[in-house]
Amino acid sequence: MGSPQVEVEDDKLKVIFVPFLSTSHIIPIVDIGRLFAMHDVDVTIITTPVAASIFQNSIDRDAARGHSIRTHIIKFPASQVGLPEGVETFNADTPPGMIAKIAQGLSMLEEEMEQLFEDLEADCIVTDMFYPWTADAAAKLGIPRLIFLGGSYLAHSAQHSVKNYMPHKDIGSDTEKFNLPGLPHKLEMTLLQLPDWLRAPTGYTYLMEMIRDSEKKSYGSLFDSFYELEGTYQEHYKKATGTKSWSIGPVSLWVNQDASDKAGRGNGKAEQEDKGQGWLEWLNSKPDNSVLYVSFGSMSKFPSSQLVEIAQALEESGHDFIWVIKKKDEGEEDSFLEEFEKRVAASNKGYLIWGWAPQLLILENKAIGGLVTHCGWNTIIESVNAGFPMATWPLFAEQFFNEKLVTDVLKIGVAVGAKEWRNWNDFGKEVIKKEEIGKAIALLMSNGEGADMRKRVRALSDAAKRAVQVGGSSQANMLELVQELKELRLQRFNRKVTVIP
Ligand code: UDP
């Protein structure tokens, strides 16, 4: 006979979060951690000093609001892998020669992190997809691991389709269109638009297989998405992979409720740097829905040949614009852009932000009318939430699949016409000409199709707000998930009590 069952109602559920060390993976998983803490969960985020500096301000603010949340810092072994101190994250400025070393340093932290899961008595761990080893670590401790999958359900469903059906294997050319089999919509791609690791096996293919295996061993997956946006793909994905999954987004809308949260998101320093807020005055001087916001995320730096085409397209479009441009590498010159900046400042047509823009704040300004985006999932979700249509210009990762959701399924965007997937920050030969960029911008900002897209995206924006309110789809998912995790903990606890004589 076992011992009596014990209730542990009073204890808070303890959940550990481990973000991957790139800005756009850190941003949503930290927001998810903060969301858990808002739901009375005790949250610890394990990360390295540089990654922590990106989001620590928001954790401090949440702690001051009474939430049970903190960061646990572990030292990145920079010198052991031959990196200068402070180089430990992946972003647009990461020198290509240092990428493998950062990955090596990260793998050296596995043992320490695994020990922390035990020492901090985690009831559950939520870890980025790029930490497949954490599924086994959780299993050893008998606790659930939730995998955070960045990107849309559609993108993950599409990857599953390509892997299983290999629709590209018998096509005649790189640019011939083929259908992605088994998906809820007819979606066409070309070989060049597929990630290289899906075209033919590479080292990354092997990593993705490990990630998929670890997903199967996990308790379930978390997506920064919401049912009204891509519920069909959420259902499809769960059925196709036989996994559990929860949409709990838009997380950014949910947790970043006041201006200080929005201003510093993704770059702790921005709060100090942007005190001048010239962009805000500039935007406030513009009519509603008149300004294009042009940004390519945290990871990409275009070569000069492409920057010239973008600059000319923007200038010739006749629309006002804010363009976020990554700072040049040291020693690189772009006098063309300096001239351009002076000219558009003088004509008052354009505002350039060098480096990091407070995107959430910009997107809530009424003057914005549409985005030119590389289809990073965070930006798509933020744009939908703000109610803006998009000119889509996918570059790398799962962005070509995300584009399909925007242009073909939801019909809230127009494709610029990118033809070739490339590796992160490897721009290959493709330069998109100003005429093509200009055509997409004209359509986006038009009163015809542009207005229709705007109407559709505004309906989704309203749905996003409802999803995170009491009774909304994401809110219901979040409550269900926390309850399920509490029940799992209780079962675990009772099992322990039962085996102890
Ligand atoms: N972001 C920002 N300011 C910038 C560039 C990016 O706030 O100047 C934020 C943006 O709001 C989004 C994230 O960084 O949350 C970028 O993620 P996304 O998935 O769009 O693209 P990635 O960086 O992965 O290419």
PDB file of N, CA, C and O in Angstrom, residues 56-86:
ATOM      1  N   GLN A  56      17.279  42.393 -19.243  1.00  0.00           N
ATOM      2  CA  GLN A  56      17.223  42.446 -17.773  1.00  0.00           C
ATOM      3  C   GLN A  56      16.300  43.556 -17.254  1.00  0.00           C
ATOM      4  O   GLN A  56      15.609  43.374 -16.255  1.00  0.00           O
ATOM      5  N   ASN A  57      16.279  44.696 -17.964  1.00  0.00           N
ATOM      6  CA  ASN A  57      15.418  45.798 -17.496  1.00  0.00           C
ATOM      7  C   ASN A  57      13.963  45.368 -17.373  1.00  0.00           C
ATOM      8  O   ASN A  57      13.271  45.744 -16.426  1.00  0.00           O
ATOM      9  N   SER A  58      13.515  44.578 -18.343  1.00  0.00           N
ATOM     10  CA  SER A  58      12.096  44.180 -18.293  1.00  0.00           C
ATOM     11  C   SER A  58      11.856  43.205 -17.144  1.00  0.00           C
ATOM     12  O   SER A  58      10.784  43.214 -16.526  1.00  0.00           O
ATOM     13  N   ILE A  59      12.855  42.374 -16.839  1.00  0.00           N
ATOM     14  CA  ILE A  59      12.697  41.433 -15.720  1.00  0.00           C
ATOM     15  C   ILE A  59      12.653  42.224 -14.405  1.00  0.00           C
ATOM     16  O   ILE A  59      11.829  41.948 -13.525  1.00  0.00           O
ATOM     17  N   ASP A  60      13.529  43.231 -14.292  1.00  0.00           N
ATOM     18  CA  ASP A  60      13.529  44.060 -13.084  1.00  0.00           C
ATOM     19  C   ASP A  60      12.175  44.757 -12.894  1.00  0.00           C
ATOM     20  O   ASP A  60      11.654  44.840 -11.783  1.00  0.00           O
ATOM     21  N   ARG A  61      11.639  45.248 -14.023  1.00  0.00           N
ATOM     22  CA  ARG A  61      10.332  45.928 -13.914  1.00  0.00           C
ATOM     23  C   ARG A  61       9.246  44.945 -13.471  1.00  0.00           C
ATOM     24  O   ARG A  61       8.427  45.249 -12.621  1.00  0.00           O
ATOM     25  N   ASP A  62       9.275  43.740 -14.047  1.00  0.00           N
ATOM     26  CA  ASP A  62       8.257  42.743 -13.672  1.00  0.00           C
ATOM     27  C   ASP A  62       8.403  42.344 -12.200  1.00  0.00           C
ATOM     28  O   ASP A  62       7.409  42.166 -11.495  1.00  0.00           O
ATOM     29  N   ALA A  63       9.656  42.201 -11.755  1.00  0.00           N
ATOM     30  CA  ALA A  63       9.877  41.838 -10.344  1.00  0.00           C
ATOM     31  C   ALA A  63       9.324  42.954  -9.447  1.00  0.00           C
ATOM     32  O   ALA A  63       8.667  42.690  -8.432  1.00  0.00           O
ATOM     33  N   ALA A  64       9.569  44.212  -9.858  1.00  0.00           N
ATOM     34  CA  ALA A  64       9.055  45.337  -9.067  1.00  0.00           C
ATOM     35  C   ALA A  64       7.527  45.364  -9.081  1.00  0.00           C
ATOM     36  O   ALA A  64       6.891  45.892  -8.164  1.00  0.00           O
ATOM     37  N   ARG A  65       6.936  44.783 -10.136  1.00  0.00           N
ATOM     38  CA  ARG A  65       5.458  44.701 -10.192  1.00  0.00           C
ATOM     39  C   ARG A  65       4.930  43.572  -9.311  1.00  0.00           C
ATOM     40  O   ARG A  65       3.740  43.317  -9.277  1.00  0.00           O
ATOM     41  N   GLY A  66       5.857  42.843  -8.684  1.00  0.00           N
ATOM     42  CA  GLY A  66       5.432  41.780  -7.769  1.00  0.00           C
ATOM     43  C   GLY A  66       5.450  40.390  -8.391  1.00  0.00           C
ATOM     44  O   GLY A  66       5.015  39.423  -7.767  1.00  0.00           O
ATOM     45  N   HIS A  67       5.938  40.284  -9.624  1.00  0.00           N
ATOM     46  CA  HIS A  67       5.983  38.959 -10.250  1.00  0.00           C
ATOM     47  C   HIS A  67       7.211  38.190  -9.753  1.00  0.00           C
ATOM     48  O   HIS A  67       8.261  38.781  -9.492  1.00  0.00           O
ATOM     49  N   SER A  68       7.045  36.883  -9.680  1.00  0.00           N
ATOM     50  CA  SER A  68       8.129  36.043  -9.174  1.00  0.00           C
ATOM     51  C   SER A  68       9.016  35.631 -10.355  1.00  0.00           C
ATOM     52  O   SER A  68       8.815  34.576 -10.964  1.00  0.00           O
ATOM     53  N   ILE A  69       9.959  36.497 -10.702  1.00  0.00           N
ATOM     54  CA  ILE A  69      10.775  36.255 -11.900  1.00  0.00           C
ATOM     55  C   ILE A  69      12.187  36.801 -11.696  1.00  0.00           C
ATOM     56  O   ILE A  69      12.363  37.841 -11.048  1.00  0.00           O
ATOM     57  N   ARG A  70      13.181  36.091 -12.235  1.00  0.00           N
ATOM     58  CA  ARG A  70      14.582  36.505 -12.092  1.00  0.00           C
ATOM     59  C   ARG A  70      15.409  35.892 -13.206  1.00  0.00           C
ATOM     60  O   ARG A  70      14.954  34.955 -13.878  1.00  0.00           O
ATOM     61  N   THR A  71      16.618  36.440 -13.355  1.00  0.00           N
ATOM     62  CA  THR A  71      17.560  35.868 -14.321  1.00  0.00           C
ATOM     63  C   THR A  71      18.662  35.174 -13.535  1.00  0.00           C
ATOM     64  O   THR A  71      19.149  35.719 -12.539  1.00  0.00           O
ATOM     65  N   HIS A  72      19.049  33.997 -13.975  1.00  0.00           N
ATOM     66  CA  HIS A  72      20.198  33.323 -13.371  1.00  0.00           C
ATOM     67  C   HIS A  72      21.324  33.345 -14.413  1.00  0.00           C
ATOM     68  O   HIS A  72      21.224  32.727 -15.461  1.00  0.00           O
ATOM     69  N   ILE A  73      22.378  34.084 -14.092  1.00  0.00           N
ATOM     70  CA  ILE A  73      23.452  34.288 -15.079  1.00  0.00           C
ATOM     71  C   ILE A  73      24.510  33.187 -14.963  1.00  0.00           C
ATOM     72  O   ILE A  73      24.967  32.883 -13.864  1.00  0.00           O
ATOM     73  N   ILE A  74      24.887  32.640 -16.109  1.00  0.00           N
ATOM     74  CA  ILE A  74      26.048  31.750 -16.116  1.00  0.00           C
ATOM     75  C   ILE A  74      27.102  32.359 -17.037  1.00  0.00           C
ATOM     76  O   ILE A  74      26.770  33.015 -18.025  1.00  0.00           O
ATOM     77  N   LYS A  75      28.347  32.144 -16.694  1.00  0.00           N
ATOM     78  CA  LYS A  75      29.429  32.798 -17.443  1.00  0.00           C
ATOM     79  C   LYS A  75      29.652  32.078 -18.776  1.00  0.00           C
ATOM     80  O   LYS A  75      29.707  30.844 -18.812  1.00  0.00           O
ATOM     81  N   PHE A  76      29.752  32.846 -19.841  1.00  0.00           N
ATOM     82  CA  PHE A  76      30.041  32.248 -21.145  1.00  0.00           C
ATOM     83  C   PHE A  76      31.545  31.983 -21.239  1.00  0.00           C
ATOM     84  O   PHE A  76      32.347  32.874 -20.946  1.00  0.00           O
ATOM     85  N   PRO A  77      31.953  30.769 -21.672  1.00  0.00           N
ATOM     86  CA  PRO A  77      33.386  30.437 -21.650  1.00  0.00           C
ATOM     87  C   PRO A  77      34.146  31.016 -22.851  1.00  0.00           C
ATOM     88  O   PRO A  77      34.770  30.273 -23.615  1.00  0.00           O
ATOM     89  N   ALA A  78      34.100  32.350 -22.999  1.00  0.00           N
ATOM     90  CA  ALA A  78      34.677  32.998 -24.183  1.00  0.00           C
ATOM     91  C   ALA A  78      36.146  32.619 -24.390  1.00  0.00           C
ATOM     92  O   ALA A  78      36.540  32.153 -25.471  1.00  0.00           O
ATOM     93  N   SER A  79      36.960  32.809 -23.338  1.00  0.00           N
ATOM     94  CA  SER A  79      38.401  32.602 -23.552  1.00  0.00           C
ATOM     95  C   SER A  79      38.699  31.129 -23.870  1.00  0.00           C
ATOM     96  O   SER A  79      39.590  30.829 -24.658  1.00  0.00           O
ATOM     97  N   GLN A  80      37.902  30.215 -23.307  1.00  0.00           N
ATOM     98  CA  GLN A  80      38.166  28.797 -23.573  1.00  0.00           C
ATOM     99  C   GLN A  80      37.929  28.403 -25.028  1.00  0.00           C
ATOM    100  O   GLN A  80      38.475  27.426 -25.509  1.00  0.00           O
ATOM    101  N   VAL A  81      37.096  29.173 -25.730  1.00  0.00           N
ATOM    102  CA  VAL A  81      36.863  28.838 -27.144  1.00  0.00           C
ATOM    103  C   VAL A  81      37.532  29.864 -28.079  1.00  0.00           C
ATOM    104  O   VAL A  81      37.269  29.895 -29.276  1.00  0.00           O
ATOM    105  N   GLY A  82      38.377  30.710 -27.495  1.00  0.00           N
ATOM    106  CA  GLY A  82      39.134  31.660 -28.312  1.00  0.00           C
ATOM    107  C   GLY A  82      38.331  32.851 -28.793  1.00  0.00           C
ATOM    108  O   GLY A  82      38.582  33.401 -29.867  1.00  0.00           O
ATOM    109  N   LEU A  83      37.350  33.273 -27.994  1.00  0.00           N
ATOM    110  CA  LEU A  83      36.564  34.456 -28.375  1.00  0.00           C
ATOM    111  C   LEU A  83      36.903  35.624 -27.455  1.00  0.00           C
ATOM    112  O   LEU A  83      37.188  35.408 -26.275  1.00  0.00           O
ATOM    113  N   PRO A  84      36.845  36.856 -27.974  1.00  0.00           N
ATOM    114  CA  PRO A  84      37.028  37.999 -27.070  1.00  0.00           C
ATOM    115  C   PRO A  84      35.868  38.046 -26.083  1.00  0.00           C
ATOM    116  O   PRO A  84      34.751  37.636 -26.414  1.00  0.00           O
ATOM    117  N   GLU A  85      36.123  38.568 -24.881  1.00  0.00           N
ATOM    118  CA  GLU A  85      35.057  38.710 -23.879  1.00  0.00           C
ATOM    119  C   GLU A  85      33.900  39.492 -24.498  1.00  0.00           C
ATOM    120  O   GLU A  85      34.113  40.473 -25.216  1.00  0.00           O
ATOM    121  N   GLY A  86      32.701  39.069 -24.231  1.00  0.00           N
ATOM    122  CA  GLY A  86      31.532  39.836 -24.686  1.00  0.00           C
ATOM    123  C   GLY A  86      30.956  39.356 -26.015  1.00  0.00           C
ATOM    124  O   GLY A  86      29.874  39.783 -26.394  1.00  0.00           O
TER     125      GLY A  86
END
